[in-house]
Tab-separated table of C-alpha atoms in Angstrom:
chain	number	residue	atom	x	y	z
F	30	MET	CA	-9.873	-44.016	-59.058
F	31	THR	CA	-11.058	-45.801	-55.954
F	32	SER	CA	-12.768	-43.835	-53.225
F	33	THR	CA	-11.705	-44.266	-49.656
F	34	LEU	CA	-13.808	-43.828	-46.585
F	35	PRO	CA	-12.891	-40.908	-44.330
F	36	THR	CA	-10.959	-41.831	-41.225
F	37	TRP	CA	-11.026	-40.525	-37.679
F	38	PRO	CA	-8.058	-40.047	-35.336
F	39	ILE	CA	-7.595	-42.984	-32.991
F	40	PRO	CA	-7.506	-41.824	-29.355
F	41	THR	CA	-5.448	-43.646	-26.771
F	42	PRO	CA	-7.665	-46.146	-24.944
F	43	GLU	CA	-8.248	-45.307	-21.307
F	44	PRO	CA	-8.117	-47.923	-18.560
F	45	PRO	CA	-11.518	-49.356	-17.668
F	46	PRO	CA	-13.197	-47.594	-14.756
F	47	GLU	CA	-13.769	-49.305	-11.458
F	48	THR	CA	-16.971	-51.264	-11.145
F	49	PRO	CA	-19.649	-49.290	-9.267
F	50	GLY	CA	-19.962	-51.581	-6.256
F	51	TRP	CA	-23.348	-50.170	-5.274
F	52	LEU	CA	-24.843	-51.670	-8.424
F	53	PHE	CA	-23.786	-55.287	-7.886
F	54	GLU	CA	-24.186	-56.081	-4.182
F	55	ASP	CA	-26.983	-58.663	-4.368
F	56	PRO	CA	-25.938	-62.202	-5.393
F	57	ALA	CA	-28.198	-62.016	-8.458
F	58	SER	CA	-26.570	-58.725	-9.466
F	59	ARG	CA	-23.102	-60.150	-8.923
F	60	ALA	CA	-23.953	-63.060	-11.222
F	61	LEU	CA	-25.120	-60.537	-13.825
F	62	HIS	CA	-21.872	-58.595	-13.401
F	63	GLU	CA	-19.803	-61.728	-14.059
F	64	ILE	CA	-21.617	-62.215	-17.359
F	65	ILE	CA	-21.065	-58.562	-18.256
F	66	GLU	CA	-17.333	-58.883	-17.584
F	67	GLN	CA	-17.199	-61.877	-19.930
F	68	ILE	CA	-19.068	-60.335	-22.853
F	69	ALA	CA	-17.911	-56.701	-22.578
F	70	PRO	CA	-14.583	-57.078	-24.503
F	71	SER	CA	-16.371	-58.592	-27.518
F	72	ASP	CA	-18.446	-56.907	-30.217
F	73	ALA	CA	-21.427	-59.196	-29.645
F	74	GLY	CA	-24.883	-57.681	-29.702
F	75	VAL	CA	-26.561	-57.620	-26.304
F	76	LEU	CA	-30.308	-57.486	-25.620
F	77	ILE	CA	-31.135	-56.101	-22.171
F	78	GLU	CA	-34.632	-57.045	-21.048
F	79	GLY	CA	-36.554	-55.662	-18.100
F	80	ASP	CA	-39.319	-53.366	-16.945
F	81	SER	CA	-39.053	-49.620	-17.193
F	82	GLY	CA	-36.997	-48.238	-14.310
F	83	THR	CA	-34.676	-51.235	-13.920
F	84	GLU	CA	-31.654	-49.210	-15.118
F	85	LYS	CA	-31.124	-50.960	-18.448
F	86	GLU	CA	-29.211	-47.975	-19.822
F	87	LEU	CA	-26.904	-48.020	-16.796
F	88	VAL	CA	-25.961	-51.620	-17.581
F	89	ALA	CA	-25.424	-50.703	-21.244
F	90	ARG	CA	-23.084	-47.885	-20.221
F	91	HIS	CA	-21.170	-50.267	-17.970
F	92	ILE	CA	-20.754	-52.717	-20.849
F	93	HIS	CA	-19.391	-49.888	-22.993
F	94	THR	CA	-17.000	-48.540	-20.356
F	95	THR	CA	-15.506	-52.001	-19.796
F	96	SER	CA	-15.237	-52.810	-23.517
F	97	LEU	CA	-12.458	-52.131	-26.008
F	98	ARG	CA	-14.591	-49.332	-27.468
F	99	ARG	CA	-14.620	-47.282	-24.261
F	100	ALA	CA	-12.433	-44.514	-25.794
F	101	TYR	CA	-15.101	-43.848	-28.426
F	102	PRO	CA	-18.652	-42.494	-28.160
F	103	PHE	CA	-21.520	-44.112	-26.302
F	104	VAL	CA	-24.723	-42.933	-27.985
F	105	ALA	CA	-28.075	-43.702	-26.358
F	106	VAL	CA	-31.270	-43.175	-28.347
F	107	ASN	CA	-34.884	-44.006	-27.557
F	108	CYS	CA	-36.528	-45.632	-30.569
F	109	GLY	CA	-39.959	-44.975	-29.064
F	110	ALA	CA	-39.353	-41.230	-29.445
F	111	PHE	CA	-38.752	-41.475	-33.211
F	112	SER	CA	-41.401	-40.220	-35.561
F	113	GLU	CA	-42.030	-42.896	-38.188
F	114	SER	CA	-41.509	-40.342	-40.956
F	115	LEU	CA	-38.207	-39.098	-39.521
F	116	VAL	CA	-36.653	-42.289	-38.177
F	117	ASP	CA	-34.226	-42.516	-41.135
F	118	ALA	CA	-33.094	-38.927	-40.630
F	119	GLU	CA	-32.457	-39.648	-36.952
F	120	LEU	CA	-30.421	-42.795	-37.550
F	121	TYR	CA	-28.612	-41.871	-40.763
F	122	GLY	CA	-28.549	-38.055	-40.801
F	123	HIS	CA	-29.383	-35.796	-43.731
F	124	GLU	CA	-27.992	-33.198	-46.088
F	125	ASN	CA	-29.384	-29.729	-46.643
F	126	GLY	CA	-32.713	-29.879	-48.475
F	127	ALA	CA	-33.036	-33.672	-48.280
F	128	PHE	CA	-36.659	-33.229	-47.200
F	129	ALA	CA	-38.980	-30.494	-46.041
F	130	GLY	CA	-37.478	-28.833	-43.000
F	131	ALA	CA	-33.962	-30.275	-43.505
F	132	PHE	CA	-31.779	-27.199	-43.059
F	133	GLY	CA	-28.044	-27.823	-43.121
F	134	SER	CA	-26.177	-31.101	-42.850
F	135	GLN	CA	-26.755	-33.269	-39.810
F	136	PRO	CA	-24.976	-36.537	-38.925
F	137	GLY	CA	-27.148	-39.425	-37.760
F	138	TRP	CA	-26.765	-41.443	-34.615
F	139	LEU	CA	-25.060	-44.317	-36.442
F	140	GLU	CA	-22.441	-41.966	-37.842
F	141	THR	CA	-21.978	-40.271	-34.460
F	142	ALA	CA	-21.373	-43.620	-32.733
F	143	HIS	CA	-18.653	-44.695	-35.208
F	144	ARG	CA	-16.171	-47.056	-33.497
F	145	GLY	CA	-18.220	-46.789	-30.324
F	146	THR	CA	-21.477	-48.195	-28.990
F	147	LEU	CA	-25.041	-47.415	-30.040
F	148	PHE	CA	-27.649	-48.147	-27.381
F	149	LEU	CA	-31.151	-48.571	-28.844
F	150	ASP	CA	-33.707	-48.330	-26.057
F	151	GLU	CA	-37.242	-49.604	-26.783
F	152	ILE	CA	-35.975	-51.216	-29.982
F	153	GLU	CA	-39.359	-52.908	-30.435
F	154	ALA	CA	-40.753	-49.514	-31.484
F	155	LEU	CA	-38.684	-49.412	-34.707
F	156	PRO	CA	-40.883	-49.756	-37.823
F	157	LEU	CA	-40.286	-52.842	-39.970
F	158	GLN	CA	-38.895	-50.775	-42.830
F	159	ALA	CA	-36.372	-49.145	-40.514
F	160	GLN	CA	-35.439	-52.571	-39.125
F	161	ALA	CA	-34.638	-53.858	-42.638
F	162	LYS	CA	-32.441	-50.858	-43.394
F	163	LEU	CA	-30.696	-51.065	-40.025
F	164	ILE	CA	-29.671	-54.712	-40.405
F	165	ARG	CA	-28.194	-53.992	-43.829
F	166	THR	CA	-26.279	-51.020	-42.432
F	167	LEU	CA	-24.856	-53.116	-39.614
F	168	GLN	CA	-23.750	-55.805	-42.050
F	169	GLU	CA	-22.046	-53.337	-44.408
F	170	GLY	CA	-20.613	-51.050	-41.731
F	171	THR	CA	-21.389	-47.886	-43.727
F	172	VAL	CA	-24.154	-45.300	-43.812
F	173	SER	CA	-25.364	-42.759	-46.336
F	174	ARG	CA	-27.083	-39.578	-45.206
F	175	LEU	CA	-30.457	-38.752	-46.700
F	176	GLY	CA	-29.901	-36.676	-49.816
F	177	SER	CA	-26.316	-37.889	-50.302
F	178	ARG	CA	-24.663	-40.754	-52.175
F	179	GLN	CA	-21.444	-40.663	-50.160
F	180	ARG	CA	-20.830	-43.693	-47.984
F	181	LEU	CA	-19.536	-42.975	-44.491
F	182	PRO	CA	-18.141	-45.540	-42.047
F	183	ALA	CA	-20.365	-46.705	-39.225
F	184	ASP	CA	-18.552	-49.359	-37.232
F	185	VAL	CA	-20.780	-49.622	-34.169
F	186	ARG	CA	-21.617	-52.163	-31.543
F	187	ILE	CA	-25.345	-52.467	-30.926
F	188	LEU	CA	-26.739	-52.761	-27.422
F	189	ALA	CA	-30.527	-52.922	-27.352
F	190	ALA	CA	-33.110	-52.771	-24.580
F	191	THR	CA	-36.752	-53.756	-24.477
F	192	HIS	CA	-39.552	-54.207	-21.970
F	193	ASP	CA	-41.445	-56.322	-24.502
F	194	ASP	CA	-41.185	-59.967	-25.574
F	195	LEU	CA	-39.215	-59.677	-28.827
F	196	ALA	CA	-39.399	-63.409	-29.512
F	197	GLN	CA	-43.185	-63.197	-29.502
F	198	ARG	CA	-43.074	-60.137	-31.756
F	199	VAL	CA	-40.921	-62.116	-34.212
F	200	GLN	CA	-43.577	-64.858	-34.269
F	201	GLN	CA	-46.256	-62.223	-34.880
F	202	GLY	CA	-44.275	-60.725	-37.770
F	203	LEU	CA	-43.821	-57.411	-35.943
F	204	PHE	CA	-40.030	-57.671	-35.595
F	205	ARG	CA	-37.496	-58.913	-38.143
F	206	LYS	CA	-35.909	-62.238	-37.318
F	207	ASP	CA	-32.477	-61.301	-38.720
F	208	LEU	CA	-32.283	-58.135	-36.614
F	209	TYR	CA	-33.490	-60.075	-33.564
F	210	TYR	CA	-30.628	-62.556	-33.865
F	211	HIS	CA	-28.136	-59.753	-34.493
F	212	VAL	CA	-28.986	-57.864	-31.298
F	213	ASN	CA	-29.689	-60.978	-29.211
F	214	VAL	CA	-26.355	-62.754	-29.281
F	215	VAL	CA	-26.406	-62.427	-25.485
F	216	SER	CA	-29.542	-61.701	-23.465
F	217	LEU	CA	-29.390	-60.017	-20.055
F	218	VAL	CA	-32.493	-59.930	-17.860
F	219	MET	CA	-32.748	-57.044	-15.407
F	220	LEU	CA	-34.594	-58.273	-12.334
F	221	PRO	CA	-36.990	-55.959	-10.506
F	222	LEU	CA	-35.536	-54.302	-7.421
F	223	GLN	CA	-37.715	-56.391	-5.120
F	224	SER	CA	-36.058	-59.554	-6.488
F	225	ARG	CA	-32.566	-58.316	-5.552
F	226	PRO	CA	-32.978	-56.904	-2.032
F	227	GLY	CA	-29.228	-56.851	-1.488
F	228	ASP	CA	-29.036	-53.836	-3.795
F	229	ILE	CA	-31.655	-51.709	-2.009
F	230	LEU	CA	-29.590	-50.269	0.835
F	231	PRO	CA	-26.377	-49.778	-1.195
F	232	LEU	CA	-28.421	-47.965	-3.852
F	233	ALA	CA	-30.148	-45.841	-1.211
F	234	ARG	CA	-26.804	-44.828	0.312
F	235	HIS	CA	-25.450	-44.027	-3.139
F	236	PHE	CA	-28.397	-41.742	-3.904
F	237	ILE	CA	-28.051	-40.083	-0.483
F	238	ARG	CA	-24.425	-39.234	-1.207
F	239	GLN	CA	-25.289	-38.101	-4.735
F	240	TYR	CA	-28.154	-35.776	-3.767
F	241	CYS	CA	-26.491	-34.456	-0.619
F	242	LYS	CA	-23.613	-33.307	-2.798
F	243	ARG	CA	-25.963	-31.852	-5.408
F	244	LEU	CA	-28.057	-30.013	-2.815
F	245	HIS	CA	-24.970	-28.895	-0.835
F	246	TYR	CA	-26.241	-30.721	2.247
F	247	ALA	CA	-24.159	-32.250	4.989
F	248	PRO	CA	-23.835	-36.041	4.625
F	249	ALA	CA	-26.945	-37.861	5.885
F	250	GLU	CA	-27.396	-41.449	6.978
F	251	LEU	CA	-30.210	-43.956	7.372
F	252	SER	CA	-31.510	-45.061	10.745
F	253	ALA	CA	-32.140	-48.738	11.429
F	254	GLY	CA	-35.876	-48.149	11.170
F	255	ALA	CA	-35.480	-46.416	7.810
F	256	GLU	CA	-33.432	-49.322	6.513
F	257	ARG	CA	-36.130	-51.778	7.568
F	258	ARG	CA	-38.785	-49.616	5.903
F	259	LEU	CA	-36.808	-49.544	2.649
F	260	LEU	CA	-36.338	-53.310	2.678
F	261	ALA	CA	-40.043	-53.920	3.391
F	262	HIS	CA	-41.287	-51.801	0.473
F	263	SER	CA	-42.220	-53.630	-2.742
F	264	TRP	CA	-40.715	-51.000	-5.110
F	265	PRO	CA	-43.086	-51.270	-8.082
F	266	GLY	CA	-41.189	-48.382	-9.706
F	267	HIS	CA	-37.859	-50.179	-9.267
F	268	VAL	CA	-34.617	-48.179	-8.996
F	269	ARG	CA	-36.208	-45.021	-10.366
F	270	GLU	CA	-38.762	-45.024	-7.542
F	271	LEU	CA	-36.024	-45.550	-4.940
F	272	GLU	CA	-34.061	-42.611	-6.315
F	273	ASN	CA	-37.139	-40.365	-6.196
F	274	VAL	CA	-37.926	-41.441	-2.625
F	275	ILE	CA	-34.410	-40.545	-1.461
F	276	TYR	CA	-34.498	-37.217	-3.298
F	277	ARG	CA	-37.879	-36.312	-1.804
F	278	THR	CA	-36.770	-37.382	1.668
F	279	LEU	CA	-33.688	-35.171	1.599
F	280	LEU	CA	-35.753	-32.212	0.424
F	281	LEU	CA	-38.475	-32.536	3.088
F	282	SER	CA	-36.713	-34.025	6.118
F	283	ARG	CA	-34.680	-32.232	8.743
F	284	GLY	CA	-31.589	-33.485	10.475
F	285	LEU	CA	-28.695	-35.665	9.406
F	286	ARG	CA	-30.308	-38.968	10.329
F	287	ILE	CA	-33.182	-40.175	8.162
F	288	GLN	CA	-35.946	-41.842	10.153
F	289	ALA	CA	-38.515	-44.332	8.863
F	290	ASP	CA	-41.332	-41.788	8.826
F	291	ASP	CA	-39.184	-39.375	6.812
F	292	LEU	CA	-39.338	-41.764	3.857
F	293	ARG	CA	-43.146	-41.423	3.648
F	294	LEU	CA	-43.483	-45.063	2.640
F	295	PRO	CA	-46.281	-47.331	3.932
F	296	ALA	CA	-45.181	-49.461	6.865
F	297	ALA	CA	-45.361	-53.199	6.321
F	298	SER	CA	-47.826	-53.540	9.205
F	299	ASP	CA	-50.041	-50.836	7.661
F	300	THR	CA	-50.408	-52.667	4.373
F	301	PRO	CA	-53.828	-54.367	4.217
F	302	VAL	CA	-53.673	-58.094	3.668
F	303	THR	CA	-56.419	-59.405	1.398
F	304	PRO	CA	-57.282	-63.060	2.060
F	305	PRO	CA	-57.087	-65.230	-1.061
F	306	VAL	CA	-60.393	-65.996	-2.733
F	307	SER	CA	-59.212	-69.459	-3.752
F	308	PRO	CA	-56.429	-71.918	-2.870
F	309	VAL	CA	-54.725	-70.954	-6.142
F	310	PRO	CA	-51.648	-68.808	-5.301
F	311	SER	CA	-51.750	-65.264	-6.645
F	312	PRO	CA	-49.525	-65.210	-9.755
F	313	ASP	CA	-47.414	-62.393	-11.124
F	314	ILE	CA	-49.782	-60.590	-13.491
F	315	LYS	CA	-47.045	-59.393	-15.836
F	316	ALA	CA	-45.240	-62.743	-15.997
F	317	THR	CA	-48.511	-64.592	-16.559
F	318	TYR	CA	-49.673	-62.219	-19.244
F	319	ARG	CA	-46.333	-62.328	-21.058
F	320	ALA	CA	-46.318	-66.142	-21.123
F	321	GLN	CA	-45.864	-67.429	-24.651
F	322	GLU	CA	-49.085	-68.339	-26.367
F	323	LYS	CA	-49.723	-71.953	-27.326
F	324	PRO	CA	-49.310	-72.013	-31.143
F	325	ASP	CA	-51.914	-74.725	-31.644
F	326	THR	CA	-54.603	-73.073	-29.559
F	327	GLU	CA	-57.355	-71.269	-31.429
F	328	ILE	CA	-59.653	-69.161	-29.286
F	329	SER	CA	-62.943	-67.700	-30.451
F	330	LEU	CA	-64.407	-64.994	-28.273
F	331	ALA	CA	-67.641	-62.994	-28.313
F	332	ARG	CA	-66.884	-59.279	-28.513
F	333	ASP	CA	-69.105	-58.364	-25.607
F	334	THR	CA	-67.442	-61.007	-23.341
F	335	ALA	CA	-70.899	-61.925	-22.034
F	336	THR	CA	-70.061	-65.650	-21.849
F	337	PHE	CA	-66.704	-65.223	-20.135
F	338	PRO	CA	-66.170	-66.410	-16.561
F	339	GLY	CA	-65.618	-63.616	-14.089
F	340	ASN	CA	-67.940	-61.309	-16.033
F	341	ASP	CA	-69.784	-60.451	-12.837
F	342	ILE	CA	-67.073	-57.914	-11.972
F	343	ASP	CA	-68.306	-54.465	-12.906
F	344	PRO	CA	-65.552	-52.518	-14.740
F	345	ALA	CA	-67.350	-49.260	-13.960
F	346	GLY	CA	-67.475	-49.959	-10.228
F	347	SER	CA	-64.759	-49.783	-7.613
F	348	PRO	CA	-61.072	-49.907	-8.718
F	349	ILE	CA	-60.442	-53.246	-10.374
F	350	SER	CA	-58.067	-55.722	-8.722
F	351	LEU	CA	-56.220	-57.653	-11.419
F	352	GLU	CA	-55.103	-60.330	-8.975
F	353	GLN	CA	-58.700	-60.985	-7.887
F	354	VAL	CA	-59.914	-61.056	-11.491
F	355	LEU	CA	-57.251	-63.550	-12.503
F	356	GLU	CA	-57.788	-65.724	-9.448
F	357	GLN	CA	-61.550	-65.916	-10.069
F	358	LEU	CA	-60.969	-66.714	-13.724
F	359	CYS	CA	-58.392	-69.404	-12.938
F	360	GLN	CA	-60.758	-70.901	-10.374
F	361	THR	CA	-63.494	-71.203	-13.004
F	362	CYS	CA	-61.407	-72.197	-16.031
F	363	SER	CA	-59.283	-75.261	-16.602
F	364	HIS	CA	-55.630	-75.132	-17.576
F	365	ASP	CA	-56.552	-75.621	-21.243
F	366	LEU	CA	-58.331	-72.274	-21.209
F	367	GLU	CA	-55.287	-70.306	-20.087
F	368	GLN	CA	-55.204	-68.149	-23.188
F	369	ARG	CA	-58.907	-67.435	-22.863
F	370	VAL	CA	-58.272	-66.288	-19.307
F	371	LEU	CA	-55.497	-63.957	-20.482
F	372	ASP	CA	-57.681	-62.544	-23.247
F	373	THR	CA	-60.471	-61.976	-20.754
F	374	LEU	CA	-58.077	-60.185	-18.417
F	375	LEU	CA	-56.997	-57.926	-21.261
F	376	LEU	CA	-60.577	-57.079	-22.220
F	377	LYS	CA	-61.531	-56.416	-18.590
F	378	ALA	CA	-58.624	-54.008	-18.192
F	379	TRP	CA	-59.392	-52.425	-21.570
F	380	HIS	CA	-63.026	-51.802	-20.599
F	381	HIS	CA	-62.030	-50.498	-17.181
F	382	ASN	CA	-59.606	-48.004	-18.757
F	383	HIS	CA	-62.345	-46.633	-21.032
F	384	TYR	CA	-60.947	-48.454	-24.082
F	385	SER	CA	-57.541	-46.740	-23.924
F	386	GLN	CA	-54.717	-48.958	-25.158
F	387	VAL	CA	-52.057	-46.830	-23.463
F	388	GLN	CA	-53.672	-46.985	-20.014
F	389	THR	CA	-54.388	-50.694	-20.423
F	390	ALA	CA	-50.750	-51.386	-21.266
F	391	GLN	CA	-49.589	-49.359	-18.262
F	392	GLN	CA	-51.946	-51.187	-15.901
F	393	LEU	CA	-50.879	-54.626	-17.136
F	394	GLY	CA	-47.204	-53.649	-17.311
F	395	ILE	CA	-46.827	-54.620	-20.977
F	396	SER	CA	-46.211	-52.836	-24.255
F	397	ARG	CA	-49.033	-51.103	-26.096
F	398	HIS	CA	-47.997	-53.103	-29.173
F	399	VAL	CA	-48.897	-56.343	-27.351
F	400	VAL	CA	-52.250	-54.864	-26.290
F	401	ARG	CA	-53.004	-53.780	-29.836
F	402	ALA	CA	-51.957	-57.130	-31.358
F	403	ARG	CA	-54.276	-59.050	-29.034
F	404	LEU	CA	-57.171	-56.660	-29.616
F	405	VAL	CA	-56.732	-57.076	-33.368
F	406	ARG	CA	-56.688	-60.852	-32.962
F	407	LEU	CA	-59.850	-60.635	-30.865
F	408	GLN	CA	-61.475	-58.540	-33.624
F	409	GLN	CA	-61.859	-55.569	-31.297
F	410	LEU	CA	-59.730	-53.372	-33.564
F	411	ALA	CA	-59.238	-53.316	-37.309
F	412	PRO	CA	-55.639	-54.161	-38.393
F	413	GLY	CA	-53.443	-51.523	-39.957
F	414	ARG	CA	-54.446	-48.557	-37.777
F	415	ASN	CA	-51.747	-46.385	-36.247
F	416	ARG	CA	-53.743	-44.425	-33.697
F	417	LEU	CA	-53.688	-45.138	-29.994
F	418	THR	CA	-57.395	-45.896	-29.981
F	419	ASP	CA	-59.728	-46.786	-32.826
F	420	THR	CA	-62.617	-44.477	-32.116
F	421	GLY	CA	-63.192	-42.905	-35.537
F	422	PRO	CA	-66.359	-43.174	-37.566
F	423	ASP	CA	-64.908	-46.078	-39.557
F	424	ALA	CA	-63.820	-48.039	-36.490
F	425	PRO	CA	-65.268	-51.549	-35.995
F	426	PRO	CA	-68.191	-51.912	-33.590
F	427	LEU	CA	-67.058	-52.341	-29.993
F	428	HIS	CA	-70.397	-53.409	-28.468
F	429	LEU	CA	-70.031	-50.927	-25.638
F	430	PRO	CA	-72.132	-51.256	-22.512
F	431	PRO	CA	-74.955	-48.727	-22.115
F	432	ASP	CA	-73.997	-45.177	-21.062
F	433	ARG	CA	-70.331	-45.748	-21.794
F	434	THR	CA	-68.196	-43.543	-24.019
F	435	VAL	CA	-64.839	-44.243	-25.566
F	436	THR	CA	-62.044	-41.932	-24.511
F	437	SER	CA	-58.370	-42.058	-25.352
């Protein structure tokens, strides 16, 4: 007797919703939208890359709502929030008593997203063992809950997002190559808000309408000065920062016309201009640091960084300027020492942040996994540790400066 997989009722597909025009006003965003319209009807895996706050999940939802799976669930999960011991229970579900604390039967996210779309945010955080199981599940199209032998259908389309360099993680053996190619059939790069200024004012007006309705306010509008102030701001927090600025402005301002000072943003003329220390143009720290390493370059570094150029900058002094550090290093080093410069920048930031990997990653705008991998390669950390900082009694010597303590 052959067993059959349970089936679900097939709902009538709904017509695709209208494109949110406020999202795709800038020419770069319109070009991205054209690509989305081309790939949405397929089942191809899509990797959405970009910094935190660039609305990667919003793009994933738009792909789903314009796809043939729009009548079925869209399930968004953050892989970085999974406990390594419970990641299988989250993805595949469990039966009663499958493990300690498993009370009752619970479907997993793959089962919940059957015939729909599963959005895996921060996919780089998945452990290697979970990556191997996930690729097999996607190939077979079935799942089995923990504590059960029954196979359940899991026909899902995978959309993944990352703020890390997955290709580099594949080279480092931290991400499976087969899963990388499965989720990266098409790659979409979310540009920072500053790089698509045509979206700033439409987004601001959208958030004004949204929060005025939520707060039961009369409709407000932006003055010409407020529009200029919004366009002049650099928006390091991207769309999320813009949304918070509009929300705060509506809460604290009075009147139906938002003035420039109501935004509480620094005026362009008030921003101090620091003259360059060298003719070398100031590069983008994040883009420079994420540049792919030369495979044939072998760098040997002293742990105390005493022989590194730019070591005259005191990490315990005034707030460190990464641009100035990098410019001084680039002025001293030749192009062949690029990787040494990047390693030095990492160590400077690590020392300045009191040897905290999390704070170092936040300051450099990269993943903590990249920080840890480089520190291991530089013999600052022992491989195989899972803690945020290696400060235990068995940790390797760090050669700390005098009167410095390690804090997480």
